[in-house]
mmCIF file of C-alpha atoms in Angstrom:
data_model
loop_
_atom_site.group_PDB
_atom_site.id
_atom_site.type_symbol
_atom_site.label_atom_id
_atom_site.label_comp_id
_atom_site.label_asym_id
_atom_site.label_seq_id
_atom_site.Cartn_x
_atom_site.Cartn_y
_atom_site.Cartn_z
ATOM 1 C CA MET A 17 -12.348 1.554 -5.563
ATOM 2 C CA THR A 18 -9.736 -0.478 -7.403
ATOM 3 C CA ARG A 19 -12.236 -2.096 -9.781
ATOM 4 C CA THR A 20 -13.540 1.340 -10.712
ATOM 5 C CA ALA A 21 -9.954 2.475 -11.285
ATOM 6 C CA ARG A 22 -9.176 -0.492 -13.515
ATOM 7 C CA ASP A 23 -12.251 0.139 -15.662
ATOM 8 C CA ALA A 24 -11.379 3.850 -15.986
ATOM 9 C CA GLY A 25 -7.639 3.424 -16.639
ATOM 10 C CA TYR A 26 -6.066 4.873 -13.502
ATOM 11 C CA ALA A 27 -4.661 3.495 -10.225
ATOM 12 C CA VAL A 28 -5.678 4.175 -6.633
ATOM 13 C CA PRO A 29 -2.718 5.355 -4.516
ATOM 14 C CA ALA A 30 -2.183 3.077 -1.525
ATOM 15 C CA VAL A 31 0.055 4.938 0.910
ATOM 16 C CA ASN A 32 1.774 3.561 3.986
ATOM 17 C CA VAL A 33 1.619 5.736 7.106
ATOM 18 C CA PHE A 34 2.964 5.213 10.600
ATOM 19 C CA ASP A 35 1.625 7.983 12.843
ATOM 20 C CA GLU A 36 -1.009 10.708 13.065
ATOM 21 C CA ILE A 37 1.113 13.239 11.175
ATOM 22 C CA SER A 38 1.664 11.015 8.150
ATOM 23 C CA MET A 39 -1.965 9.837 8.129
ATOM 24 C CA ARG A 40 -3.271 13.410 8.220
ATOM 25 C CA ALA A 41 -0.859 14.400 5.458
ATOM 26 C CA VAL A 42 -1.836 11.677 2.992
ATOM 27 C CA LEU A 43 -5.534 12.289 3.616
ATOM 28 C CA ALA A 44 -4.870 15.974 2.913
ATOM 29 C CA ALA A 45 -3.232 14.979 -0.379
ATOM 30 C CA ALA A 46 -6.309 12.982 -1.339
ATOM 31 C CA GLU A 47 -8.586 15.924 -0.621
ATOM 32 C CA ARG A 48 -6.323 18.411 -2.410
ATOM 33 C CA THR A 49 -6.318 16.268 -5.556
ATOM 34 C CA ALA A 50 -9.911 14.965 -5.276
ATOM 35 C CA SER A 51 -8.544 11.427 -5.416
ATOM 36 C CA PRO A 52 -9.659 8.171 -3.812
ATOM 37 C CA LEU A 53 -6.939 6.862 -1.510
ATOM 38 C CA ILE A 54 -6.068 3.759 0.487
ATOM 39 C CA VAL A 55 -4.340 4.335 3.826
ATOM 40 C CA GLN A 56 -2.004 1.410 4.491
ATOM 41 C CA ILE A 57 -0.637 0.272 7.843
ATOM 42 C CA SER A 58 2.243 -2.154 8.273
ATOM 43 C CA THR A 59 2.091 -5.119 10.605
ATOM 44 C CA LYS A 60 4.942 -3.503 12.562
ATOM 45 C CA THR A 61 2.887 -0.349 13.123
ATOM 46 C CA VAL A 62 -0.138 -2.378 14.248
ATOM 47 C CA ARG A 63 2.013 -4.206 16.774
ATOM 48 C CA THR A 64 3.657 -0.980 17.977
ATOM 49 C CA ALA A 65 0.652 1.363 18.159
ATOM 50 C CA GLY A 66 -2.068 -1.226 18.693
ATOM 51 C CA CYS A 67 -4.929 -2.162 16.403
ATOM 52 C CA ALA A 68 -7.538 -0.309 18.456
ATOM 53 C CA PHE A 69 -5.574 2.951 18.369
ATOM 54 C CA VAL A 70 -4.989 2.804 14.602
ATOM 55 C CA THR A 71 -8.638 1.925 13.983
ATOM 56 C CA ASP A 72 -9.876 4.820 16.112
ATOM 57 C CA LEU A 73 -7.315 7.257 14.660
ATOM 58 C CA PHE A 74 -8.398 6.503 11.096
ATOM 59 C CA ALA A 75 -12.074 6.788 12.034
ATOM 60 C CA ALA A 76 -11.462 10.176 13.643
ATOM 61 C CA LEU A 77 -9.341 11.610 10.824
ATOM 62 C CA ALA A 78 -11.436 10.191 7.972
ATOM 63 C CA ARG A 79 -14.780 11.248 9.443
ATOM 64 C CA ASP A 80 -14.867 14.592 7.643
ATOM 65 C CA VAL A 81 -12.843 13.628 4.571
ATOM 66 C CA THR A 82 -14.845 14.309 1.421
ATOM 67 C CA VAL A 83 -13.180 11.735 -0.868
ATOM 68 C CA PRO A 84 -13.408 7.922 -0.742
ATOM 69 C CA VAL A 85 -10.747 6.461 1.561
ATOM 70 C CA ALA A 86 -10.048 2.977 2.873
ATOM 71 C CA LEU A 87 -7.942 1.425 5.648
ATOM 72 C CA HIS A 88 -5.738 -1.498 4.611
ATOM 73 C CA LEU A 89 -3.350 -3.794 6.483
ATOM 74 C CA ASP A 90 -0.191 -4.188 4.418
ATOM 75 C CA HIS A 91 2.050 -7.296 4.201
ATOM 76 C CA CYS A 92 0.911 -9.495 7.063
ATOM 77 C CA PRO A 93 1.971 -13.140 7.452
ATOM 78 C CA ASP A 94 0.714 -13.257 11.068
ATOM 79 C CA ARG A 95 -2.706 -14.902 11.318
ATOM 80 C CA ALA A 96 -3.363 -13.491 14.797
ATOM 81 C CA VAL A 97 -2.841 -9.912 13.616
ATOM 82 C CA LEU A 98 -5.043 -10.567 10.594
ATOM 83 C CA THR A 99 -7.825 -11.858 12.816
ATOM 84 C CA GLU A 100 -7.632 -8.787 15.079
ATOM 85 C CA VAL A 101 -7.690 -6.360 12.152
ATOM 86 C CA ILE A 102 -10.544 -8.192 10.425
ATOM 87 C CA ALA A 103 -12.566 -8.124 13.638
ATOM 88 C CA SER A 104 -11.927 -4.364 13.863
ATOM 89 C CA GLY A 105 -13.622 -3.827 10.509
ATOM 90 C CA TRP A 106 -10.792 -2.481 8.368
ATOM 91 C CA SER A 107 -11.512 -2.238 4.640
ATOM 92 C CA SER A 108 -9.013 -4.886 3.545
ATOM 93 C CA VAL A 109 -5.939 -6.918 4.464
ATOM 94 C CA LEU A 110 -2.939 -8.244 2.577
ATOM 95 C CA PHE A 111 -2.295 -11.809 3.608
ATOM 96 C CA ASP A 112 1.371 -12.311 2.761
ATOM 97 C CA ALA A 113 1.812 -16.055 2.331
ATOM 98 C CA SER A 114 4.958 -15.690 0.244
ATOM 99 C CA ASP A 115 7.045 -17.421 2.912
ATOM 100 C CA ARG A 116 4.881 -20.583 2.703
ATOM 101 C CA ASP A 117 5.164 -23.375 0.177
ATOM 102 C CA LEU A 118 2.404 -23.425 -2.435
ATOM 103 C CA ASP A 119 0.066 -25.910 -0.752
ATOM 104 C CA ASP A 120 0.180 -24.093 2.575
ATOM 105 C CA ALA A 121 -0.124 -20.693 0.889
ATOM 106 C CA VAL A 122 -3.253 -21.744 -0.980
ATOM 107 C CA ARG A 123 -4.852 -23.416 2.043
ATOM 108 C CA GLU A 124 -4.202 -20.489 4.372
ATOM 109 C CA THR A 125 -5.230 -17.869 1.814
ATOM 110 C CA HIS A 126 -8.543 -19.683 1.462
ATOM 111 C CA GLU A 127 -8.958 -19.676 5.259
ATOM 112 C CA VAL A 128 -8.106 -15.967 5.593
ATOM 113 C CA THR A 129 -10.416 -15.043 2.722
ATOM 114 C CA ALA A 130 -13.324 -16.953 4.262
ATOM 115 C CA GLU A 131 -12.734 -15.271 7.632
ATOM 116 C CA ALA A 132 -12.417 -11.806 6.076
ATOM 117 C CA HIS A 133 -15.397 -12.088 3.763
ATOM 118 C CA ALA A 134 -17.601 -13.172 6.667
ATOM 119 C CA ALA A 135 -16.773 -9.799 8.238
ATOM 120 C CA GLY A 136 -17.134 -7.787 5.014
ATOM 121 C CA VAL A 137 -13.379 -7.308 4.610
ATOM 122 C CA ASP A 138 -11.526 -7.719 1.300
ATOM 123 C CA VAL A 139 -8.304 -9.721 0.876
ATOM 124 C CA GLU A 140 -5.237 -8.927 -1.182
ATOM 125 C CA SER A 141 -3.249 -12.084 -1.866
ATOM 126 C CA GLU A 142 0.519 -12.461 -2.205
ATOM 127 C CA ILE A 143 1.810 -15.998 -2.649
ATOM 128 C CA GLU A 144 4.985 -15.274 -4.636
ATOM 129 C CA ASN A 145 7.377 -12.999 -2.851
ATOM 130 C CA ILE A 146 8.033 -9.454 -3.988
ATOM 131 C CA LEU A 147 11.688 -8.653 -3.354
ATOM 132 C CA GLY A 148 12.782 -6.385 -0.528
ATOM 133 C CA VAL A 149 12.155 -6.124 3.199
ATOM 134 C CA GLU A 150 9.528 -3.627 4.368
ATOM 135 C CA ASP A 151 9.063 -2.965 8.084
ATOM 136 C CA GLY A 152 10.565 -6.345 8.918
ATOM 137 C CA VAL A 153 8.463 -8.381 6.460
ATOM 138 C CA GLY A 154 9.812 -9.894 3.242
ATOM 139 C CA SER A 155 13.042 -11.168 1.742
ATOM 140 C CA ASP A 156 15.776 -9.922 -0.585
ATOM 141 C CA GLU A 157 15.893 -13.336 -2.248
ATOM 142 C CA SER A 158 13.338 -14.788 -4.649
ATOM 143 C CA GLN A 159 11.706 -17.729 -2.849
ATOM 144 C CA HIS A 160 8.481 -18.542 -4.674
ATOM 145 C CA ALA A 161 7.422 -17.715 -8.225
ATOM 146 C CA TYR A 162 4.515 -19.100 -10.235
ATOM 147 C CA SER A 163 2.966 -18.708 -13.668
ATOM 148 C CA VAL A 164 0.276 -16.128 -14.306
ATOM 149 C CA GLU A 165 -2.064 -19.016 -15.010
ATOM 150 C CA GLN A 166 -1.402 -20.419 -11.532
ATOM 151 C CA LEU A 167 -1.929 -17.010 -9.929
ATOM 152 C CA ALA A 168 -5.269 -16.511 -11.679
ATOM 153 C CA GLU A 169 -6.453 -20.035 -10.854
ATOM 154 C CA ILE A 170 -5.465 -19.732 -7.202
ATOM 155 C CA ALA A 171 -7.176 -16.356 -6.880
ATOM 156 C CA GLU A 172 -10.342 -17.915 -8.254
ATOM 157 C CA SER A 173 -10.160 -20.938 -5.972
ATOM 158 C CA THR A 174 -9.398 -18.934 -2.813
ATOM 159 C CA GLY A 175 -11.765 -16.058 -3.550
ATOM 160 C CA SER A 176 -9.049 -13.421 -3.162
ATOM 161 C CA ASP A 177 -10.204 -9.927 -4.098
ATOM 162 C CA LEU A 178 -6.884 -8.408 -5.222
ATOM 163 C CA LEU A 179 -3.623 -9.910 -6.506
ATOM 164 C CA ALA A 180 -0.057 -8.835 -5.717
ATOM 165 C CA PRO A 181 2.242 -10.544 -8.252
ATOM 166 C CA GLN A 182 5.940 -10.149 -8.936
ATOM 167 C CA LEU A 183 6.251 -7.383 -11.528
ATOM 168 C CA GLY A 184 9.981 -6.690 -11.397
ATOM 169 C CA THR A 185 9.718 -4.095 -8.631
ATOM 170 C CA SER A 186 11.031 -4.335 -5.078
ATOM 171 C CA HIS A 187 10.474 -2.602 -1.768
ATOM 172 C CA GLY A 188 12.762 0.234 -0.745
ATOM 173 C CA LEU A 189 14.938 2.503 -2.895
ATOM 174 C CA TYR A 190 16.422 1.239 -6.149
ATOM 175 C CA LYS A 191 20.198 1.323 -6.610
ATOM 176 C CA ALA A 192 19.721 0.699 -10.346
ATOM 177 C CA HIS A 193 16.699 0.828 -12.615
ATOM 178 C CA PRO A 194 14.808 -2.457 -12.161
ATOM 179 C CA GLN A 195 13.773 -4.807 -14.947
ATOM 180 C CA LEU A 196 10.083 -3.980 -14.940
ATOM 181 C CA LEU A 197 7.462 -6.449 -16.153
ATOM 182 C CA PRO A 198 4.303 -4.583 -17.219
ATOM 183 C CA GLU A 199 3.729 -7.301 -19.805
ATOM 184 C CA ARG A 200 3.286 -9.789 -16.961
ATOM 185 C CA ALA A 201 0.582 -7.574 -15.463
ATOM 186 C CA ALA A 202 -1.140 -7.498 -18.863
ATOM 187 C CA GLU A 203 -0.986 -11.301 -19.128
ATOM 188 C CA LEU A 204 -2.536 -11.637 -15.676
ATOM 189 C CA ALA A 205 -5.177 -8.998 -16.431
ATOM 190 C CA ALA A 206 -6.227 -11.039 -19.455
ATOM 191 C CA LEU A 207 -6.888 -14.028 -17.206
ATOM 192 C CA THR A 208 -8.738 -12.382 -14.299
ATOM 193 C CA ASP A 209 -10.843 -9.310 -13.611
ATOM 194 C CA ARG A 210 -9.452 -9.031 -10.070
ATOM 195 C CA PRO A 211 -7.538 -5.796 -9.415
ATOM 196 C CA ILE A 212 -3.755 -6.136 -9.750
ATOM 197 C CA VAL A 213 -1.468 -4.421 -7.233
ATOM 198 C CA LEU A 214 1.971 -2.933 -7.858
ATOM 199 C CA HIS A 215 4.279 -3.037 -4.842
ATOM 200 C CA GLY A 216 7.590 -1.194 -4.614
ATOM 201 C CA GLY A 217 6.425 1.944 -6.389
ATOM 202 C CA THR A 218 8.833 4.484 -4.870
ATOM 203 C CA GLY A 219 11.537 5.479 -7.352
ATOM 204 C CA LEU A 220 9.657 4.640 -10.541
ATOM 205 C CA SER A 221 9.017 7.339 -13.132
ATOM 206 C CA GLU A 222 5.654 8.613 -14.298
ATOM 207 C CA ALA A 223 6.185 6.676 -17.536
ATOM 208 C CA ASP A 224 6.927 3.500 -15.567
ATOM 209 C CA PHE A 225 3.692 3.867 -13.618
ATOM 210 C CA ARG A 226 1.715 4.537 -16.779
ATOM 211 C CA SER A 227 3.065 1.360 -18.406
ATOM 212 C CA PHE A 228 1.779 -0.686 -15.475
ATOM 213 C CA ILE A 229 -1.578 1.093 -15.306
ATOM 214 C CA ASP A 230 -2.084 0.650 -19.042
ATOM 215 C CA ALA A 231 -1.347 -3.062 -18.488
ATOM 216 C CA GLY A 232 -4.134 -3.376 -15.899
ATOM 217 C CA VAL A 233 -2.652 -2.370 -12.521
ATOM 218 C CA SER A 234 -5.207 -0.420 -10.467
ATOM 219 C CA LYS A 235 -3.587 -0.156 -7.006
ATOM 220 C CA VAL A 236 -0.068 1.213 -6.523
ATOM 221 C CA ASN A 237 1.687 1.015 -3.159
ATOM 222 C CA ILE A 238 3.902 3.875 -1.939
ATOM 223 C CA SER A 239 5.819 3.689 1.335
ATOM 224 C CA THR A 240 9.466 4.724 1.087
ATOM 225 C CA ALA A 241 8.599 8.076 -0.511
ATOM 226 C CA VAL A 242 6.556 8.985 2.571
ATOM 227 C CA LYS A 243 9.357 8.033 4.958
ATOM 228 C CA HIS A 244 11.945 10.016 3.008
ATOM 229 C CA ALA A 245 9.777 13.125 2.687
ATOM 230 C CA TYR A 246 8.963 12.913 6.407
ATOM 231 C CA MET A 247 12.551 12.481 7.569
ATOM 232 C CA GLN A 248 14.149 14.926 5.108
ATOM 233 C CA ALA A 249 11.658 17.653 6.012
ATOM 234 C CA SER A 250 12.326 16.960 9.692
ATOM 235 C CA LEU A 251 16.073 17.216 9.161
ATOM 236 C CA ALA A 252 15.816 20.446 7.175
ATOM 237 C CA HIS A 253 13.593 22.032 9.813
ATOM 238 C CA LEU A 254 15.797 20.962 12.723
ATOM 239 C CA GLU A 255 18.956 22.239 11.053
ATOM 240 C CA VAL A 256 17.369 25.678 10.703
ATOM 241 C CA ALA A 257 16.002 25.506 14.251
ATOM 242 C CA ARG A 258 19.461 24.745 15.624
ATOM 243 C CA ALA A 259 21.090 27.510 13.595
ATOM 244 C CA LYS A 260 18.533 30.076 14.800
ATOM 245 C CA ASP A 261 18.047 28.519 18.249
ATOM 246 C CA ARG A 262 14.320 28.670 17.590
ATOM 247 C CA TRP A 263 12.402 25.555 18.627
ATOM 248 C CA ASP A 264 8.781 25.363 17.500
ATOM 249 C CA PRO A 265 7.261 21.841 17.414
ATOM 250 C CA PRO A 266 4.001 22.900 15.707
ATOM 251 C CA ARG A 267 6.060 24.449 12.879
ATOM 252 C CA LEU A 268 8.054 21.222 12.586
ATOM 253 C CA ILE A 269 4.830 19.235 12.246
ATOM 254 C CA ALA A 270 3.525 21.681 9.640
ATOM 255 C CA ASP A 271 6.713 21.393 7.560
ATOM 256 C CA VAL A 272 6.708 17.590 7.707
ATOM 257 C CA SER A 273 3.018 17.439 6.835
ATOM 258 C CA ALA A 274 3.452 19.753 3.854
ATOM 259 C CA ALA A 275 6.331 17.674 2.490
ATOM 260 C CA VAL A 276 4.408 14.401 2.740
ATOM 261 C CA THR A 277 1.252 15.924 1.272
ATOM 262 C CA ASP A 278 3.199 17.344 -1.680
ATOM 263 C CA VAL A 279 4.957 14.077 -2.552
ATOM 264 C CA ILE A 280 1.720 12.064 -2.418
ATOM 265 C CA ALA A 281 -0.175 14.671 -4.447
ATOM 266 C CA GLU A 282 2.534 14.300 -7.095
ATOM 267 C CA HIS A 283 2.091 10.515 -7.156
ATOM 268 C CA VAL A 284 -1.693 10.889 -7.386
ATOM 269 C CA ALA A 285 -1.234 12.877 -10.601
ATOM 270 C CA TRP A 286 1.198 10.284 -11.970
ATOM 271 C CA PHE A 287 -1.374 7.547 -11.329
ATOM 272 C CA GLY A 288 -4.098 9.496 -13.129
ATOM 273 C CA ALA A 289 -6.227 9.459 -9.960
ATOM 274 C CA ASP A 290 -6.591 13.223 -9.555
ATOM 275 C CA GLY A 291 -10.194 14.336 -9.869
ATOM 276 C CA LYS A 292 -11.440 10.725 -9.767
ATOM 277 C CA ALA A 293 -13.091 10.864 -6.328
ATOM 278 C CA ALA A 294 -16.515 11.646 -7.771
ATOM 279 C CA GLY A 295 -18.359 8.458 -8.614
ATOM 280 C CA THR A 296 -15.900 6.196 -6.795
ATOM 281 C CA GLY A 297 -17.510 3.918 -4.234
ATOM 282 C CA SER A 298 -16.336 4.581 -0.701
ATOM 283 C CA ALA A 299 -14.880 1.660 1.226
ATOM 284 C CA ARG A 300 -15.901 3.107 4.585
#
């Protein structure tokens, strides 16, 4: 999916979800826009809901979806969780080795990639940390940073399928406009044909996204936008429900779902992925 996107000049939206409502909503956005889409699950959600439940939920909801969709484990430094997810046949995993020193990061990434590939699962590699804490994983301080040459060489040696480099973005909401580095993505794209991933997408403008996609990024992660749409729609609904003393859970779910679907459909258009489902290989 992401290689096709890179060749065609768009990016696949990779959207973090945390329950059935949010998963249904982002899949609805993909169908509405005829876009390929990657459903992402945090390590925290896997630990809370259980790998088996998430696996079965995705299988049930994606069964009748008419666009290509994939199931991806986001930021995971825990080898035991990675092993469980790989054994469950998810599409891909992000092994987050950004808390390890370089030698350990390379060695363990090679081990995870070998384990995943044996099961037909792809690996996204992160060895230099992207700023911000997301669902309990990450750091607000820069710990490890390497040259684009090192990143390309390590990806080749470990067999990683996708790369998640530092590109000036961070997880969470921005308090000021970040110093974005699309030129770094372009330098890396010139050294490797592996898909490049942009983390920390929430809060960037359409022009910001286009600069990264033009530079070679073909997977863009969105998480905070889903959480905010979900919670703000919930709050708005509950305020009206309290004022009218009218309590209707199905209506609450419908309002939340609509808000999440709308915000992801907007991002799909920004990424140029709308209408790109036809001809995109399914990861299922």
